[in-house]
Coordinates of C-alpha atoms and ligand atoms in Angstrom, one line a residue:
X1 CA 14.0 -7.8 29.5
X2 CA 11.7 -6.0 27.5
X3 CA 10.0 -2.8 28.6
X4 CA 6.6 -4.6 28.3
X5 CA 7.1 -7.5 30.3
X6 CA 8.7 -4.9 33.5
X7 CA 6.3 -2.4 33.0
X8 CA 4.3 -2.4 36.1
X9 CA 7.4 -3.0 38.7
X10 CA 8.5 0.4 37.2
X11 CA 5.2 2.4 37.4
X12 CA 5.3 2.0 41.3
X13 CA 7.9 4.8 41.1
X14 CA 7.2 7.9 41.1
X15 CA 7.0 9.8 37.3
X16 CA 10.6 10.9 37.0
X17 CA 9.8 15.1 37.0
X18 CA 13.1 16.0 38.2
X19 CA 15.4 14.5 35.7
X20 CA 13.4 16.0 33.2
X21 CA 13.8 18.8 34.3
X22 CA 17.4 19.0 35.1
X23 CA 17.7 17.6 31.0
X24 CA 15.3 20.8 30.2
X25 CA 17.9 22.9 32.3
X26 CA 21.0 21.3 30.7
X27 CA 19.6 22.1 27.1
X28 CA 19.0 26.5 28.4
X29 CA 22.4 26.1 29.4
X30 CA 23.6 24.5 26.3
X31 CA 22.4 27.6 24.6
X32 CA 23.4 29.8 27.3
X33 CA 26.2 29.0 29.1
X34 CA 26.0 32.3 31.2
X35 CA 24.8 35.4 31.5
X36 CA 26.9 36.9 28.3
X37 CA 29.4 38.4 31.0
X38 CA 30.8 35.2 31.8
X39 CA 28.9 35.0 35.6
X40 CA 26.9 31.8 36.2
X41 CA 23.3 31.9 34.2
X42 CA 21.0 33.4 36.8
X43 CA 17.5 31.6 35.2
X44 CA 13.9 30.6 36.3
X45 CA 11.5 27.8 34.2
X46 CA 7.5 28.9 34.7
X47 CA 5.0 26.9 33.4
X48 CA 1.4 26.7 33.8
X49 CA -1.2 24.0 33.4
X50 CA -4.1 23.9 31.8
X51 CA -7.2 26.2 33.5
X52 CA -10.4 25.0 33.8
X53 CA -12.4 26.2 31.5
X54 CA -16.5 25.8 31.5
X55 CA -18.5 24.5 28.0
X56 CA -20.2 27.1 26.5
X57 CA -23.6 27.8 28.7
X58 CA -23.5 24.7 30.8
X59 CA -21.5 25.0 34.2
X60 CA -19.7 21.8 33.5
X61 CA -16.2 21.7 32.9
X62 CA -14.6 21.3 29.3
X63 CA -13.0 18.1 28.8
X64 CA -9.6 18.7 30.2
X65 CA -5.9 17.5 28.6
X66 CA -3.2 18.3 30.6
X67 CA -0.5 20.8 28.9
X68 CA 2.3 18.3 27.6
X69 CA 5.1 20.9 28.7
X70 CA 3.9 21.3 32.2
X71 CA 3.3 17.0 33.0
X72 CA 6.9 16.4 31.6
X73 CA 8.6 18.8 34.3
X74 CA 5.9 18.0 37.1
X75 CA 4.0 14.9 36.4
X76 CA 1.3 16.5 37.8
X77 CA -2.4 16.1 36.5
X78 CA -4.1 18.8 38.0
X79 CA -5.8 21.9 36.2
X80 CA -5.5 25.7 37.1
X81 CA -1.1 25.0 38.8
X82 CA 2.1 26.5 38.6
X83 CA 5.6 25.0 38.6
X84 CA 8.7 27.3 38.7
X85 CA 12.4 26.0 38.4
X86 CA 15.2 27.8 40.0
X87 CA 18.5 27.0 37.8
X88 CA 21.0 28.1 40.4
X89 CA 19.6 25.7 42.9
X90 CA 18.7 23.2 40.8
X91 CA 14.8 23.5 43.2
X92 CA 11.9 22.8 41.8
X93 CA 8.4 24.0 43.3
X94 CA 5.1 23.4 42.0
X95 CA 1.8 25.7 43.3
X96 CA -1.5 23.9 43.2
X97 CA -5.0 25.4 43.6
X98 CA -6.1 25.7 47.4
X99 CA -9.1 24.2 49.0
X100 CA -12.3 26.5 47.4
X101 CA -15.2 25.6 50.5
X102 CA -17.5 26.1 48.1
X103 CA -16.9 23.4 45.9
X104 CA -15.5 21.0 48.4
X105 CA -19.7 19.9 48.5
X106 CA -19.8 19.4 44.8
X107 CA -16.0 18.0 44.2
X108 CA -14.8 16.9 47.8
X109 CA -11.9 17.9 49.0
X110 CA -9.2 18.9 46.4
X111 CA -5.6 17.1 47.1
X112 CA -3.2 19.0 49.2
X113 CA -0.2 20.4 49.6
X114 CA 1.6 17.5 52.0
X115 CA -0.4 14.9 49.7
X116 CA 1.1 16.9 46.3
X117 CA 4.4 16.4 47.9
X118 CA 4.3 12.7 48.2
X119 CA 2.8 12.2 44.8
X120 CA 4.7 13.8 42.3
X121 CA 8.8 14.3 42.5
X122 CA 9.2 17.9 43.1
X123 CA 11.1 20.1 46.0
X124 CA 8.8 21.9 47.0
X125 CA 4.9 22.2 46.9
X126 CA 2.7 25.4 47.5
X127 CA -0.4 26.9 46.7
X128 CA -1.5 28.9 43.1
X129 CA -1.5 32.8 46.2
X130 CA 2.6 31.7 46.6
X131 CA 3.5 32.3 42.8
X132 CA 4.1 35.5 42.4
X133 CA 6.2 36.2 45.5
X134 CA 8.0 33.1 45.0
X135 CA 8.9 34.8 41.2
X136 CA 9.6 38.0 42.7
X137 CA 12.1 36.9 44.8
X138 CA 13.6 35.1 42.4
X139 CA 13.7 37.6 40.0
X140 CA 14.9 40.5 42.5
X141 CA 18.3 38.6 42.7
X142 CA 19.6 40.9 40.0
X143 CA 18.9 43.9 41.7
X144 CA 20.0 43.1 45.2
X145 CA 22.9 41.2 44.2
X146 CA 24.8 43.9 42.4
X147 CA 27.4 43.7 39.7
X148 CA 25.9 42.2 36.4
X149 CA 23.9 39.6 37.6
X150 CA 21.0 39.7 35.4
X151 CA 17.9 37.0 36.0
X152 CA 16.2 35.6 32.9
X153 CA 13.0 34.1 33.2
X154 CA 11.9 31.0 30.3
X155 CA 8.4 30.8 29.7
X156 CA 5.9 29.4 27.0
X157 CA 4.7 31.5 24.8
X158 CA 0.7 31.8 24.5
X159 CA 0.7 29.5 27.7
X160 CA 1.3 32.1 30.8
X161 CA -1.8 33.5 32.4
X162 CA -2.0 37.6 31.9
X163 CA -2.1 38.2 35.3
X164 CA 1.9 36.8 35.2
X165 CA 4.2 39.6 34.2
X166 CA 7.7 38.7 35.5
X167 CA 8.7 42.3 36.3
X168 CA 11.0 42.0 38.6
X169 CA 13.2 39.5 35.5
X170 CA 15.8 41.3 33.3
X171 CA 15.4 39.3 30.6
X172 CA 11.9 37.4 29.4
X173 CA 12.7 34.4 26.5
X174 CA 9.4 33.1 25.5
X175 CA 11.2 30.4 23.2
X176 CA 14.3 28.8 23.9
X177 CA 11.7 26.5 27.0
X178 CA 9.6 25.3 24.1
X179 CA 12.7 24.0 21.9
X180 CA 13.9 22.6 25.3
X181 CA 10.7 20.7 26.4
X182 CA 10.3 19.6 22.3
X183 CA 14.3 18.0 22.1
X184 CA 14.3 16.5 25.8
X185 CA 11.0 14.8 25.1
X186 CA 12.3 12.9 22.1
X187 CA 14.4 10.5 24.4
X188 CA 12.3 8.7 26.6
X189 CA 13.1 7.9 30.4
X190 CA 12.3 4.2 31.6
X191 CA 9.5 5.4 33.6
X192 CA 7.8 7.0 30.2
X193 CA 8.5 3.7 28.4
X194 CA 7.0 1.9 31.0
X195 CA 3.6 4.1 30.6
X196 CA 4.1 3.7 27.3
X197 CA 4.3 -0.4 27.8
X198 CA 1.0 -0.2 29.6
X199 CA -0.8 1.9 27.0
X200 CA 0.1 -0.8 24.2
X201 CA -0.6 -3.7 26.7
X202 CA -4.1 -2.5 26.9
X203 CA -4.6 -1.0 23.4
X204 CA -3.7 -4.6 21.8
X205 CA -5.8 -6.3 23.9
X206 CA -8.9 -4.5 22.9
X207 CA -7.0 -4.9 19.3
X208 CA -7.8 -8.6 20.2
X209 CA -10.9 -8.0 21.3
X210 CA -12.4 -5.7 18.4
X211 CA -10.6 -8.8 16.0
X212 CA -12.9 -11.5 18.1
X213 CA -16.3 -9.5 17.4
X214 CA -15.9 -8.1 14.0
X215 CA -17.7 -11.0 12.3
X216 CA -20.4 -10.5 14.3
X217 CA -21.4 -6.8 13.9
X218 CA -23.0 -5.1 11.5
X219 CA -22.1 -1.5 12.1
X220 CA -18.6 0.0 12.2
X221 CA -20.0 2.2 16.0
X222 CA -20.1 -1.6 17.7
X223 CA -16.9 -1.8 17.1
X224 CA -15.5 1.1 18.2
X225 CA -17.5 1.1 21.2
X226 CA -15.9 -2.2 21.9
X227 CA -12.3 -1.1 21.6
X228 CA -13.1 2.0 24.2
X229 CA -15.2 -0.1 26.5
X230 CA -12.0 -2.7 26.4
X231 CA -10.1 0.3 27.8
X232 CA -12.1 2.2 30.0
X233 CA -12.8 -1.0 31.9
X234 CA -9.1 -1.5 32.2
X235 CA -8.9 1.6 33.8
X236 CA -7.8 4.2 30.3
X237 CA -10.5 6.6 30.0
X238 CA -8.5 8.6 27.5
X239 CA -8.2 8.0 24.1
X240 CA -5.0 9.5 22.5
X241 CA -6.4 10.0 19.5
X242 CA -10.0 9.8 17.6
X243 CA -10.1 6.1 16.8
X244 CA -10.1 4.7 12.9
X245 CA -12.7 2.6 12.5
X246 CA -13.1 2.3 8.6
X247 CA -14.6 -0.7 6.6
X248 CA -14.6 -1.4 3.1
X249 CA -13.4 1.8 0.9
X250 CA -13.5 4.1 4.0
X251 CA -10.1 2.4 4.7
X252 CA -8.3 4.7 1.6
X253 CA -9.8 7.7 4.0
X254 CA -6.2 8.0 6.5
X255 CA -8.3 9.7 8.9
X256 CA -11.9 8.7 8.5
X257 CA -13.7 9.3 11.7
X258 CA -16.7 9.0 10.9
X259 CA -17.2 4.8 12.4
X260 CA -21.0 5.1 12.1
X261 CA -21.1 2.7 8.6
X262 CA -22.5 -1.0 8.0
X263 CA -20.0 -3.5 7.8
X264 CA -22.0 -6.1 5.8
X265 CA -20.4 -7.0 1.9
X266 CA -17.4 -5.3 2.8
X267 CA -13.9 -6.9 2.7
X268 CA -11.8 -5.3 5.5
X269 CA -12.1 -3.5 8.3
X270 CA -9.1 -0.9 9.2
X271 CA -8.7 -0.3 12.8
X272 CA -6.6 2.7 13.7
X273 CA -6.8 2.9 17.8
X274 CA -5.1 3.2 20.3
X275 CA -5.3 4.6 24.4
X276 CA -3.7 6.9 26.6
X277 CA -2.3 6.4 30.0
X278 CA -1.2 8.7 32.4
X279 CA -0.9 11.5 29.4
X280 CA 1.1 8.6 27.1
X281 CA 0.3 7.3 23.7
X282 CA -0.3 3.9 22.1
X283 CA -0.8 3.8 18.1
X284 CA -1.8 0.8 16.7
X285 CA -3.2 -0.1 13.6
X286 CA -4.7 -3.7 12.2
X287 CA -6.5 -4.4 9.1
X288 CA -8.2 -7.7 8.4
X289 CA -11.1 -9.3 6.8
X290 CA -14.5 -8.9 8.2
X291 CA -15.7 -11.9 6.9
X292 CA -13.2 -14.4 8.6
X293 CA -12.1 -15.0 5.1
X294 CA -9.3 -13.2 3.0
X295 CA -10.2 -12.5 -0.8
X296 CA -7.3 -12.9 -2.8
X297 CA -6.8 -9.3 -3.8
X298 CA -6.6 -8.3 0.3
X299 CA -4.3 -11.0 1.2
X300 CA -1.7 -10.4 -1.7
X301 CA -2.0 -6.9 -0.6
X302 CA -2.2 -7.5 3.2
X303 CA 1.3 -9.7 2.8
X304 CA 3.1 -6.6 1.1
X305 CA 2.1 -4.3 3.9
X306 CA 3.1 -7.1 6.5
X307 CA 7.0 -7.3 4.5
X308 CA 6.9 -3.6 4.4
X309 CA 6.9 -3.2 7.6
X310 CA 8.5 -5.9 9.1
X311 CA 11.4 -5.5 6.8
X312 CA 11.5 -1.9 8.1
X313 CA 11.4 -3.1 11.8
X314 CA 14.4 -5.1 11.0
X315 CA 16.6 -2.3 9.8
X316 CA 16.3 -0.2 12.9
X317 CA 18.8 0.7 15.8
X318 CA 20.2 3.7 16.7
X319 CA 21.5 6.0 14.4
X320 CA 19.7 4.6 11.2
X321 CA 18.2 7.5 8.8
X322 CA 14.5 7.2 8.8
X323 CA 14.2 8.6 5.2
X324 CA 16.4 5.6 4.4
X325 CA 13.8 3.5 5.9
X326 CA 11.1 5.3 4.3
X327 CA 12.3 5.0 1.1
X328 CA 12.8 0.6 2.1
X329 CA 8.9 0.9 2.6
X330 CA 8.6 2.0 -0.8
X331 CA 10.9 -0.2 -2.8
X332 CA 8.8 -3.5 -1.0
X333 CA 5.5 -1.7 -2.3
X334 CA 6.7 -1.5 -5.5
X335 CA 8.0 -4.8 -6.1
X336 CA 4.7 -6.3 -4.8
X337 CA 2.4 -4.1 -6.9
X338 CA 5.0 -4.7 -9.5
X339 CA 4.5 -9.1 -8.9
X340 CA 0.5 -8.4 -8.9
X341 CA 0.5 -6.6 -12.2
X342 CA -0.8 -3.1 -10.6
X343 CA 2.3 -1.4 -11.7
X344 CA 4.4 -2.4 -14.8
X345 CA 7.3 -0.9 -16.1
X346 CA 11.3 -0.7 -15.3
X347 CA 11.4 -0.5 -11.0
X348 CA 13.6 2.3 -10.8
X349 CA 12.0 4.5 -12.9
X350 CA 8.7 4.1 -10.8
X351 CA 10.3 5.2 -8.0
X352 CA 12.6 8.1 -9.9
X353 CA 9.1 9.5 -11.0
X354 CA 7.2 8.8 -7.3
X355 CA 4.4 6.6 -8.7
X356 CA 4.5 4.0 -5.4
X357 CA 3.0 7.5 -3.5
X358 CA 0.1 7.1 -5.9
X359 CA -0.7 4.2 -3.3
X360 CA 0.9 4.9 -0.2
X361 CA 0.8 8.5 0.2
X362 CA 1.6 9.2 4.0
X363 CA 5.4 8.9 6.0
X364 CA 5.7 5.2 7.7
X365 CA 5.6 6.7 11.0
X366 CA 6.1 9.6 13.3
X367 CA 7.7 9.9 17.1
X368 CA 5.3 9.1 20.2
X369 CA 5.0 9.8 23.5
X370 CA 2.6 12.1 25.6
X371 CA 1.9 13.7 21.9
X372 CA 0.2 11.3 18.7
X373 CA 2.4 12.7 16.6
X374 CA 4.8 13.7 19.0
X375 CA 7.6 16.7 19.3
X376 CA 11.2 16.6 18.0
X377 CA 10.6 15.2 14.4
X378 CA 11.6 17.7 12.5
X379 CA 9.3 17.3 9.4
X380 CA 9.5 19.8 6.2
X381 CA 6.1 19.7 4.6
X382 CA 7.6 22.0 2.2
X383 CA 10.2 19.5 0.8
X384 CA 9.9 19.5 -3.4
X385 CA 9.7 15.6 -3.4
X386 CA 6.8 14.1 -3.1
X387 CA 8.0 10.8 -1.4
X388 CA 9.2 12.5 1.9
X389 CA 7.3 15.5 2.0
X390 CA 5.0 13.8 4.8
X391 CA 7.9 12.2 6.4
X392 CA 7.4 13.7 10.0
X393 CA 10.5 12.4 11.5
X394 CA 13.6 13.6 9.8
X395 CA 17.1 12.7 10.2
X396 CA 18.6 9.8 12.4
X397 CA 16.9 8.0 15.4
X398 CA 18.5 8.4 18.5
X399 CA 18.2 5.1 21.5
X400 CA 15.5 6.0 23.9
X401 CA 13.2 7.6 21.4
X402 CA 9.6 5.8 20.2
X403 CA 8.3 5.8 16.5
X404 CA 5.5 4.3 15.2
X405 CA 5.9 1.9 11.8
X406 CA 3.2 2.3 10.0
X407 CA 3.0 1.2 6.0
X408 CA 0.0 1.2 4.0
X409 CA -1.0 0.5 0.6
X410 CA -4.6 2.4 -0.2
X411 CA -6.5 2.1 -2.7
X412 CA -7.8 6.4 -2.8
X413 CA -9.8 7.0 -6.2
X414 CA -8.6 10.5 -5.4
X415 CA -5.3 10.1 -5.3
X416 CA -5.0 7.3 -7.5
X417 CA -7.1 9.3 -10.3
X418 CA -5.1 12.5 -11.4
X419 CA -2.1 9.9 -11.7
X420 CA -4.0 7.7 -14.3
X421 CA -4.9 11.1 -15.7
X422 CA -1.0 11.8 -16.7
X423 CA 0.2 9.7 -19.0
X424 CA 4.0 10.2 -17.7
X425 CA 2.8 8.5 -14.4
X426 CA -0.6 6.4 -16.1
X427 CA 2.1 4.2 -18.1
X428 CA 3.3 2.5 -15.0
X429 CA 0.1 1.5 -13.6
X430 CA -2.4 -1.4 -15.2
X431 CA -6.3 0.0 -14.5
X432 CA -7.4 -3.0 -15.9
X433 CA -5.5 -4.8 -12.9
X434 CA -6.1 -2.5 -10.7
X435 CA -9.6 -2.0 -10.9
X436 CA -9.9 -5.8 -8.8
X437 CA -8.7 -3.8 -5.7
X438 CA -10.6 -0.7 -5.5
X439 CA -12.6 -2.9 -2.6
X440 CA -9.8 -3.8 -0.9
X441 CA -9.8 -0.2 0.6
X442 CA -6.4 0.4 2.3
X443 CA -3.9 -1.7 4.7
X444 CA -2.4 -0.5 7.2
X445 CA -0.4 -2.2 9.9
X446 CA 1.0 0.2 12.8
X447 CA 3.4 -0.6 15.6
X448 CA 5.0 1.2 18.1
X449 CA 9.1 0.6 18.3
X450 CA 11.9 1.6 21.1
X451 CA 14.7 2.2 19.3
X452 CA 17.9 0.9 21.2
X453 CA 21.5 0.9 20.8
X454 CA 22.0 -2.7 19.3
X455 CA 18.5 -2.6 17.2
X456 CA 14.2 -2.3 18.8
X457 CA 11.9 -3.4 21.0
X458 CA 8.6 -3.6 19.9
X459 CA 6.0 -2.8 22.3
X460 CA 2.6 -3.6 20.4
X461 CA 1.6 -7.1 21.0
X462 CA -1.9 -6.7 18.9
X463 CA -1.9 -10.1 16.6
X464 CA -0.7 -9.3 13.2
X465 CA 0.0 -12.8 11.7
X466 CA -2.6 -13.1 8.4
X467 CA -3.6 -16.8 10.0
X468 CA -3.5 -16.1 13.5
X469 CA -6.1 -13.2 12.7
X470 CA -8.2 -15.4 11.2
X471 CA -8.7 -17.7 14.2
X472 CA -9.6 -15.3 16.6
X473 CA -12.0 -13.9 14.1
X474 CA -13.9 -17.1 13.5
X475 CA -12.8 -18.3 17.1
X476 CA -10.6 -21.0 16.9
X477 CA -7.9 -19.4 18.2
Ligands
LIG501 N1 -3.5 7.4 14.4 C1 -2.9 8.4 13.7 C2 -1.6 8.0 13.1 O1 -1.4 6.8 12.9 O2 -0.7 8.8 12.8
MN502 MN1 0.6 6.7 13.8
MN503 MN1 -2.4 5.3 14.0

C-alpha cells in the first residue's frame, strides 16, 4: 500500500523521537566505540530549541521555525526547551519552559509537564530550571566513578545557549551530533513519510486548485494567494518554502519570488509550491498554459520535460547513482531540442562540451524532509564539470530516503546568451529556431519520490498529464 493512501492511520501515532534518537546514538558510537581505553562510551546528546525571539521594536514574537535537529530527537514544537540523551541508559529527557503567570493572561496556559509526557515519545519530561543539574549529574559520573571513565558531552555548535557550559564533561565534541542528525535524517521512518504523505496530499490539491483558477486571473498574487489559502484552510499554515509563482519569461528565473505580475498575453504559468506539515516538506512543481490552450512551442517543450522525468522516475530503486540519473535527464533534453531544431549537431559532442546546461542549468532534484533541500546530499559546488556541479545529491540512493525529480528546460537569455557568444558552444544551437521559444519561459515539472528496495513510490498526486491539465483549466474536467 502506498504511503499516501495509509497516511492518516499512521499519524495517530505518536512522532517516532526515540528511535531517532537511538539511530543518532548508534552513528556516535559508530565513530566511537568507547572511551579510547576500551570502557563503555560514557556520552550525553544536548540540544536546544529555538528561543523566542521578539521583532525588532514591536513586542510580538518573530515568526518561529523549529530547530530541525532538536524536532527529529523530540518531536517537540515548542520554543525556548531542552532535550538531553543519556547514552548509557539509553533515557531520554526533554525540559520545557514553566508556567510564566504573567503571560498565562496574554497566551493561556502553556502545556505542561504530564501533558508534554503524553504528547511527544520521550522518558522523561521536566522543566527548562532542571537542566543544568540534570547535566551535572551526568557529567560528574567521571569523577565519582573513578578509574578512566571519562563523560563526553555532543552538542551543536552555534545552537547551545551561553549560559550552558558543560563543566562538569571531560570532553565537549561540537561536531560529530551534527554529522549524526544530517546521516540519520536521510532515511525516513514510516511516521515521517506519512507527514510527508499529508504534506503532498494537500500541496496537490491546491496544485489542482491554482490549475482550476488560472484562466481566470489576471495577476500572478491571486494565484498564490489561492495555493496558501488552499492550505491554511486545510489546516498547513506553514509554507516550506517561498512559493514560485512565475508567468511568462519569469519562469527562466529558478527562484523568482517576486508573484506580483499580470498574467494576461503570457503563455505559461510555472508554479513552484509546496506546504509544510508538522515541520515536513512537500515540493511540487507544475507548469501549464494560462490560456487553457497549449502553443506549439510549450507543448513540444512541455512533452520533453514530462519524458525527462518520467523516464528518470522509472530508473529509480535503491542503490541507483543519481548522477547516472542526472546525466538520463540530460540525454532526453538533448534529443528533444535536437528533434525541434534548437540544437544541431553530432549528440554526443553536445553533451561532451555541456551545451544541454545552456537550457537546463540546475540538478534534477535534491533530498527532502523537514529541510527543502534537505541534509545528507553530499553536493560539491566546486566540481570542474559543469553538468553536475549543482547536483545536490551525490552518490547512490539508499530505500527510505525522499528526493524530489525535478527537470526543466528554461529558456534564461542570461544563460543562454554567453553560450551563443562562443562559437565552440554557438555551433550547436540554431537562434533562428530558438528565438520561437524565448516566450515559452521555463518547464518545470517536480515530484516528490520514496525510494524503495524494488523501485519508488511517488507521493505527489498534482495532475501532470498535458490533456488532463487542460480540463481542469477550462473546467471540463
Ligand atoms: N522549490 C525549490 C526547489 O525546487 O528546489
Ligand atoms: Mn525542489
Ligand atoms: Mn520546487
Amino acid at each position: 500500500m502506498s504511503a499516501l493512501s495509509t497516511y492518516e492511520q499512521v499519524l495517530k501515532g505518536k512522532y517516532p523521537a526515540k528511535e531517532h534518537a537511538k539511530r543518532v546514538a548508534e552513528y556516535i558510537r559508530s565513530k566511537f566505540p568507547d572511551n579510547g581505553d576500551g570502557s563503555a562510551l560514557r556520552a550525553v546528546l544536548y540540544l536546544e530549541s529555538r528561543a523566542t525571539k521578539l521583532l525588532e521594536d514591536n513586542d510580538e514574537a518573530e515568526p518561529f521555525r523549529q530547530r530541525r535537529p532538536f524536532y527529529y530527537l523530540t518531536g517537540c514544537p515548542l520554543a525556548d526547551s531542552h532535550f538531553v540523551y543519556d547514552l548509557a541508559s539509553g533515557k531520554s529527557t526533554l525540559f520545557i519552559p514553566p508556567i510564566d503567570p504573567e503571560s498565562v493572561i496574554w497566551s493561556g496556559l502553556p502545556v505542561s509537564a504530564e501533558e508534554a509526557l503524553a504528547q511527544w515519545d520521550v522518558d522523561e519530561v521536566k522543566y527548562v530550571a532542571d537542566v543544568a543539574p540534570t547535566l551535572a549529574s551526568l557529567g560528574a559520573v567521571s569523577t565519582t566513578g573513578g578509574g578512566n571513565a571519562k563523560t563526553t558531552v555532543f552538542a551543536m555548535e552555534g545552537q547551545v545557549s551561553a549560559s550552558t557550559t558543560f563543566p562538569e564533561f571531560d570532553t565537549k565534541n561540537f561536531t560529530l551530533l551534527k554529522e549524526a542528525i544530517d546521516e540519520c535524517r536521510v532515511i525516513k521512518s514510516g511516521y515521517e513519510l506519512a507527514l510527508m504523505a499529508k504534506a503532498n496530499d494537500v500541496s496537490s490539491a491546491a496544485h489542482r486548485d491554482v490549475l482550476s483558477h488560472v484562466s481566470k486571473v489576471s495577476n500572478e498574487q491571486e494565484l498564490e494567494g489561492r495555493f496558501l489559502g488552499h492550505c491554511i484552510s486545510k489546516g498547513l499554515k506553514n509554507q516550506a518554502y517561498h512559493s514560485i509563482v512565475a508567468s511568462g519569461r519569469a519562469a527562466a528565473t529558478l527562484h523568482y519570488v517576486d508573484n506580483n505580475k499580470p498574467v494576461s498575453n503570457k503563455l505559461n504559468l510555472l508554479l513552484d509550491a509546496g506546504a509544510e506539515y508538522s515541520c515536513y516538506a512537500a515540493d511540487i512543481t507544475r507548469t501549464f498554459p494560462i490560456s487553457g490552450k497549449w502553443s506549439t512551442e510549450s507543448r513540444a517543450i512541455y512533452d520533453i520535460v514530462l519524458r525527462m522525468q518520467l523516464e528518470c522516475i522509472e530508473m529509480l530503486k535503491e542503490g541507483v547513482l543519481w548522477d547516472d540519473v542526472h546525466l538520463h535527464a540530460h540525454k532526453v533534453a538533448i534529443d528533444g531540442l535536437l528533434a525541434l531544431g534548437v540544437l544541431k549537431g553530432d549528440k554526443e559532442a553536445i553533451l561532451r562540451d555541456r551545451i544541454s546546461v545552456a537550457f537546463f542549468p540546475h540538478g534534477l532534484g535534491h533530498y527532502l524532509g523537514m529541510d527543502t533541500h534537505d541534509t545528507g546530499g553530499h553536493p560539491n559546488y566546486a566540481d570542474k564539470d559543469t553538468l553536475f556541479r549543482y547536483l545536490r545529491v551525490r552518490g547512490t540512493l539508499p530505500a527510505g530516503s525522499v528526493i524530489t525529480v525535478e527537470p526543466g528546460v528554461y529558456f534564461c537569455e542570461f544563460i543562454i546568451r554567453p553560450f551563443l557568444k562562443n562559437p565552440e558552444q554557438a555551433k550547436y544551437i540554431d537562434e533562428a529556431v530558438l528565438e520561437k521559444y524565448w516566450d515559452v519561459g521555463g518547464v518545470r515539472i517536480e515530484d516528490n519520490i520514496i525510494i524503495t528496495k524494488s523501485g519508488y513510490d511517488n507521493l505527489t498526486t498534482a495532475p501532470k498529464d498535458p490533456e488532463e491539465m487542460l480540463k481542469i483549466i477550462n473546467g471540463s474536467a
